[in-house]
Tab-separated table of C-alpha atoms in Angstrom:
chain	number	residue	atom	x	y	z
A	5	UNK	CA	-8.101	-29.803	-8.596
A	6	UNK	CA	-7.230	-33.423	-7.782
A	7	UNK	CA	-4.084	-34.962	-6.365
A	8	UNK	CA	-2.614	-38.432	-6.153
A	9	UNK	CA	-1.948	-40.136	-2.837
A	10	UNK	CA	1.785	-39.679	-3.426
A	11	UNK	CA	1.480	-35.893	-3.609
A	12	UNK	CA	-1.192	-34.568	-1.249
A	13	UNK	CA	-2.240	-30.987	-1.935
A	14	UNK	CA	-2.132	-29.921	1.718
A	15	UNK	CA	1.384	-29.787	3.147
A	16	UNK	CA	2.950	-28.243	6.199
A	17	UNK	CA	4.714	-24.940	5.545
A	18	UNK	CA	8.172	-25.510	3.979
A	19	UNK	CA	7.379	-29.228	3.452
A	20	UNK	CA	7.883	-30.585	-0.085
A	21	UNK	CA	7.535	-34.096	-1.473
A	22	UNK	CA	10.748	-36.086	-1.827
A	23	UNK	CA	10.139	-36.298	-5.556
A	24	UNK	CA	8.042	-33.344	-6.707
A	25	UNK	CA	5.920	-33.812	-9.841
A	26	UNK	CA	6.259	-31.350	-12.726
A	27	UNK	CA	4.788	-27.967	-11.868
A	28	UNK	CA	4.688	-28.653	-8.119
A	29	UNK	CA	6.603	-25.476	-7.261
A	30	UNK	CA	4.142	-23.387	-9.269
A	31	UNK	CA	1.157	-25.045	-7.565
A	32	UNK	CA	2.654	-24.515	-4.107
A	33	UNK	CA	3.426	-20.864	-4.883
A	34	UNK	CA	-0.159	-20.334	-6.114
A	35	UNK	CA	-1.654	-21.920	-2.980
A	36	UNK	CA	0.550	-19.900	-0.628
A	37	UNK	CA	-0.265	-16.761	-2.594
A	38	UNK	CA	-3.964	-17.354	-2.013
A	39	UNK	CA	-3.243	-17.639	1.716
A	40	UNK	CA	-1.589	-14.189	1.787
A	41	UNK	CA	-3.257	-11.805	4.218
A	42	UNK	CA	-2.233	-8.466	5.640
A	43	UNK	CA	-3.129	-6.520	8.763
A	44	UNK	CA	-3.079	-2.729	8.813
A	45	UNK	CA	-3.368	-0.726	12.021
A	46	UNK	CA	-3.364	3.056	12.158
A	47	UNK	CA	-2.535	4.765	15.462
A	48	UNK	CA	-4.363	8.088	15.465
A	49	UNK	CA	-6.176	10.659	17.583
A	50	UNK	CA	-9.018	10.563	15.044
A	51	UNK	CA	-10.013	6.908	14.533
A	52	UNK	CA	-13.277	7.885	12.870
A	53	UNK	CA	-11.255	9.532	10.111
A	54	UNK	CA	-9.448	6.331	9.141
A	55	UNK	CA	-12.182	3.813	10.053
A	56	UNK	CA	-14.444	5.159	7.331
A	57	UNK	CA	-11.888	4.332	4.656
A	58	UNK	CA	-12.454	0.587	5.027
A	59	UNK	CA	-16.255	0.779	4.715
A	60	UNK	CA	-16.627	1.159	0.955
A	61	UNK	CA	-15.302	0.017	-2.411
A	62	UNK	CA	-12.587	-2.514	-3.083
A	63	UNK	CA	-11.066	-2.267	0.395
A	64	UNK	CA	-14.404	-3.025	2.065
A	65	UNK	CA	-14.708	-6.131	-0.115
A	66	UNK	CA	-11.179	-7.228	0.805
A	67	UNK	CA	-11.987	-6.787	4.502
A	68	UNK	CA	-15.216	-8.761	4.094
A	69	UNK	CA	-13.317	-11.548	2.320
A	70	UNK	CA	-10.757	-11.549	5.168
A	71	UNK	CA	-7.843	-10.769	2.872
A	72	UNK	CA	-7.254	-7.535	4.758
A	73	UNK	CA	-7.650	-6.759	8.437
A	74	UNK	CA	-7.991	-3.010	8.888
A	75	UNK	CA	-8.230	-1.251	12.245
A	76	UNK	CA	-7.740	2.182	13.765
A	77	UNK	CA	-6.089	2.412	17.172
A	78	UNK	CA	-7.291	5.384	19.195
A	79	UNK	CA	-4.320	7.081	20.857
A	80	UNK	CA	-6.460	8.905	23.425
A	81	UNK	CA	-7.116	5.970	25.836
A	82	UNK	CA	-3.341	5.633	26.328
A	83	UNK	CA	-3.164	9.184	27.679
A	84	UNK	CA	-2.355	10.242	31.237
A	85	UNK	CA	-4.483	11.926	33.931
A	86	UNK	CA	-8.269	12.224	33.982
A	87	UNK	CA	-8.275	14.090	30.679
A	88	UNK	CA	-6.245	11.390	28.937
A	89	UNK	CA	-3.630	13.914	27.867
A	90	UNK	CA	-1.352	12.689	25.058
A	91	UNK	CA	0.855	15.745	24.490
A	92	UNK	CA	2.714	18.496	26.306
A	93	UNK	CA	4.695	21.673	25.702
A	94	UNK	CA	8.144	21.305	24.104
A	95	UNK	CA	11.215	21.594	26.303
A	96	UNK	CA	13.212	24.690	25.412
A	97	UNK	CA	10.093	26.600	24.432
A	98	UNK	CA	8.322	26.931	21.124
A	99	UNK	CA	4.886	27.010	19.580
A	100	UNK	CA	2.430	24.116	19.774
A	101	UNK	CA	2.306	20.787	21.549
A	102	UNK	CA	4.383	17.613	21.122
A	103	UNK	CA	3.079	14.043	21.401
A	104	UNK	CA	4.556	12.300	24.446
A	105	UNK	CA	6.856	9.325	23.651
A	106	UNK	CA	5.562	7.156	26.505
A	107	UNK	CA	1.998	7.480	25.224
A	108	UNK	CA	2.891	6.676	21.615
A	109	UNK	CA	5.117	3.787	22.740
A	110	UNK	CA	2.262	2.144	24.665
A	111	UNK	CA	0.026	2.399	21.587
A	112	UNK	CA	2.711	0.840	19.381
A	113	UNK	CA	3.276	-2.045	21.776
A	114	UNK	CA	-0.460	-2.703	22.040
A	115	UNK	CA	-0.837	-2.626	18.251
A	116	UNK	CA	2.075	-4.876	17.269
A	117	UNK	CA	1.546	-8.587	16.870
A	118	UNK	CA	2.806	-10.732	19.720
A	119	UNK	CA	4.030	-13.344	17.211
A	120	UNK	CA	7.755	-12.633	16.834
A	121	UNK	CA	8.086	-14.521	13.555
A	122	UNK	CA	5.439	-12.384	11.879
A	123	UNK	CA	6.718	-10.028	9.181
A	124	UNK	CA	5.819	-6.635	10.587
A	125	UNK	CA	6.796	-2.981	10.154
A	126	UNK	CA	6.058	0.012	12.379
A	127	UNK	CA	5.901	3.106	10.169
A	128	UNK	CA	6.262	6.681	11.393
A	129	UNK	CA	4.638	9.238	9.077
A	130	UNK	CA	6.863	12.303	8.918
A	131	UNK	CA	8.051	14.860	6.318
A	132	UNK	CA	11.580	13.872	7.338
A	133	UNK	CA	11.114	10.269	6.221
A	134	UNK	CA	12.028	8.351	3.088
A	135	UNK	CA	9.954	9.495	0.115
A	136	UNK	CA	7.228	6.966	-0.680
A	137	UNK	CA	7.388	5.230	-4.064
A	138	UNK	CA	5.943	2.268	-5.923
A	139	UNK	CA	9.103	0.310	-5.134
A	140	UNK	CA	8.590	0.935	-1.423
A	141	UNK	CA	4.923	-0.046	-1.763
A	142	UNK	CA	6.012	-3.370	-3.246
A	143	UNK	CA	8.397	-3.955	-0.349
A	144	UNK	CA	5.711	-3.169	2.233
A	145	UNK	CA	3.230	-5.469	0.456
A	146	UNK	CA	5.494	-8.385	1.417
A	147	UNK	CA	4.778	-7.735	5.088
A	148	UNK	CA	2.040	-9.428	7.102
A	149	UNK	CA	1.417	-6.450	9.362
A	150	UNK	CA	1.837	-2.688	9.007
A	151	UNK	CA	1.409	-0.342	11.976
A	152	UNK	CA	1.197	3.342	11.048
A	153	UNK	CA	1.903	6.041	13.635
A	154	UNK	CA	0.147	9.315	12.798
A	155	UNK	CA	1.316	12.593	14.269
A	156	UNK	CA	-0.670	15.728	15.065
A	157	UNK	CA	0.138	19.169	16.466
A	158	UNK	CA	3.899	19.848	16.339
A	159	UNK	CA	4.810	16.196	15.878
A	160	UNK	CA	6.517	13.579	18.053
A	161	UNK	CA	9.029	13.575	20.833
A	162	UNK	CA	12.292	12.640	19.084
A	163	UNK	CA	12.814	9.575	21.302
A	164	UNK	CA	9.911	7.653	19.729
A	165	UNK	CA	11.990	7.213	16.552
A	166	UNK	CA	13.964	4.497	18.349
A	167	UNK	CA	10.876	2.268	18.355
A	168	UNK	CA	9.830	2.385	14.695
A	169	UNK	CA	11.184	0.416	11.732
A	170	UNK	CA	10.905	3.033	9.002
A	171	UNK	CA	9.973	6.692	8.572
A	172	UNK	CA	8.046	7.622	5.423
A	173	UNK	CA	7.024	10.888	3.761
A	174	UNK	CA	4.557	11.110	0.874
A	175	UNK	CA	5.998	14.381	-0.427
A	176	UNK	CA	7.636	17.714	0.259
A	177	UNK	CA	4.660	19.505	1.767
A	178	UNK	CA	3.052	19.829	5.175
A	179	UNK	CA	-0.295	18.342	6.262
A	180	UNK	CA	-2.217	18.638	9.513
A	181	UNK	CA	-1.513	15.037	10.510
A	182	UNK	CA	-0.396	11.599	9.412
A	183	UNK	CA	-3.822	10.119	8.699
A	184	UNK	CA	-3.947	10.980	4.995
A	185	UNK	CA	-0.386	9.727	4.363
A	186	UNK	CA	-1.263	6.487	6.196
A	187	UNK	CA	-4.274	5.974	3.927
A	188	UNK	CA	-2.316	6.858	0.785
A	189	UNK	CA	0.373	4.301	1.618
A	190	UNK	CA	-2.229	1.718	2.691
A	191	UNK	CA	-4.055	1.946	-0.624
A	192	UNK	CA	-0.878	1.711	-2.693
A	193	UNK	CA	0.168	-1.362	-0.697
A	194	UNK	CA	-3.214	-3.100	-0.577
A	195	UNK	CA	-3.578	-2.922	-4.356
A	196	UNK	CA	-0.547	-5.209	-4.547
A	197	UNK	CA	-1.913	-7.836	-2.159
A	198	UNK	CA	-3.202	-10.887	-4.098
A	199	UNK	CA	-6.986	-10.983	-4.286
A	200	UNK	CA	-7.641	-7.362	-3.306
A	201	UNK	CA	-8.202	-6.115	-6.866
A	202	UNK	CA	-9.890	-9.302	-8.008
A	203	UNK	CA	-7.450	-9.662	-10.918
A	204	UNK	CA	-3.906	-9.909	-9.627
A	205	UNK	CA	-2.339	-8.928	-12.933
A	206	UNK	CA	-4.256	-5.669	-13.233
A	207	UNK	CA	-1.853	-3.799	-10.946
A	208	UNK	CA	1.215	-4.893	-12.897
A	209	UNK	CA	0.695	-2.751	-15.982
A	210	UNK	CA	-0.044	0.579	-14.331
A	211	UNK	CA	2.109	3.645	-13.839
A	212	UNK	CA	5.383	3.050	-11.950
A	213	UNK	CA	4.903	-0.753	-11.724
A	214	UNK	CA	7.518	-1.129	-14.471
A	215	UNK	CA	9.338	2.140	-13.735
A	216	UNK	CA	7.357	3.851	-16.494
A	217	UNK	CA	4.103	5.757	-16.702
A	218	UNK	CA	1.052	3.874	-17.903
A	219	UNK	CA	0.068	3.891	-21.586
A	220	UNK	CA	-3.030	5.889	-22.716
A	221	UNK	CA	-6.419	4.250	-22.126
A	222	UNK	CA	-9.556	4.603	-24.285
A	223	UNK	CA	-13.188	3.471	-24.112
A	224	UNK	CA	-16.492	4.317	-25.850
A	225	UNK	CA	-17.453	6.329	-27.801
A	226	UNK	CA	-15.116	5.325	-30.604
A	227	UNK	CA	-15.496	8.794	-32.109
A	228	UNK	CA	-16.135	11.634	-29.641
A	229	UNK	CA	-17.440	14.850	-31.169
A	230	UNK	CA	-16.800	17.831	-28.910
A	231	UNK	CA	-16.164	21.518	-29.546
A	232	UNK	CA	-16.276	20.998	-33.309
A	233	UNK	CA	-13.610	18.296	-33.127
A	234	UNK	CA	-13.775	14.555	-33.812
A	235	UNK	CA	-11.539	12.754	-31.346
A	236	UNK	CA	-10.974	9.127	-32.338
A	237	UNK	CA	-9.709	6.020	-30.590
A	238	UNK	CA	-6.376	4.927	-32.166
A	239	UNK	CA	-7.055	2.382	-34.899
A	240	UNK	CA	-4.552	-0.117	-33.548
A	241	UNK	CA	-6.719	-0.622	-30.428
A	242	UNK	CA	-9.628	-1.642	-32.673
A	243	UNK	CA	-7.571	-4.082	-34.737
A	244	UNK	CA	-7.873	-7.116	-32.470
A	245	UNK	CA	-4.167	-7.801	-33.082
A	246	UNK	CA	-2.876	-8.202	-29.539
A	247	UNK	CA	0.780	-8.276	-30.531
A	248	UNK	CA	0.419	-4.917	-32.272
A	249	UNK	CA	-1.615	-3.535	-29.376
A	250	UNK	CA	1.035	-4.580	-26.848
A	251	UNK	CA	3.789	-3.036	-28.965
A	252	UNK	CA	1.809	0.214	-29.323
A	253	UNK	CA	1.164	0.400	-25.602
A	254	UNK	CA	4.829	-0.204	-24.755
A	255	UNK	CA	5.901	2.523	-27.188
A	256	UNK	CA	3.306	4.981	-25.869
A	257	UNK	CA	4.268	4.286	-22.266
A	258	UNK	CA	7.906	4.992	-23.033
A	259	UNK	CA	7.035	8.122	-25.028
A	260	UNK	CA	4.834	9.464	-22.215
A	261	UNK	CA	7.484	8.704	-19.592
A	262	UNK	CA	10.217	10.413	-21.626
A	263	UNK	CA	8.065	13.529	-21.981
A	264	UNK	CA	6.613	13.765	-18.469
A	265	UNK	CA	9.006	11.885	-16.152
A	266	UNK	CA	12.387	11.397	-17.862
A	267	UNK	CA	13.940	10.782	-14.438
A	268	UNK	CA	12.201	7.393	-14.354
A	269	UNK	CA	13.947	6.297	-17.541
A	270	UNK	CA	17.294	7.311	-16.094
A	271	UNK	CA	16.727	4.857	-13.258
A	272	UNK	CA	16.101	1.893	-15.609
């Protein structure tokens, strides 16, 4: 790409030429989009669990290309006494152990960026939180930093809730800790970060991105013979007529959503 002396390509943030040439806004948006990066930190008692996630596949490539910074923060070193204790028995009695708020707070403060202007969210993983959705994933993808706080045992001291930005649940069931929810949310968010998938548009047509389930997908063989049946790829997908293909896919997506998740259509 070339630029004239009147309109240099490199500008300070929020700086625009006094008289912008046609398409300047689109060029600036594209450049800033390429600069988008995100940092994810997961506070956990089992850093090996979450560290492994970033060592393979698309996420490993994004980390290598410095689009994503992914790190686990071990809660144990913030513990008290020689054993680095991070929990204690609940006041009032009860079964199990509760994570101490002072320990979790120190880990949060160490993990958060020191740059106040940075767009950052501290997320507490809890069954009592807001149910995770594609819409929430899109909102979190606008952030520059996400800090996940993973519970274990009987959960957190209630007072730690005062130091988080949002509480999220991935569903109405109980797990042994917050590590899997943190990874589920991380993957849903990272897929929306420009450059992570390689093709930025590929995440836009999938289930929930347009408040509908995704249309059916087919690949080879064109005719699959199995169990005495001949299962064929729909002819429209072989036609090469992209307008017809798009119309078919839109109709199939709506039909599938109406049958399987009619609640999504009610929200449109």
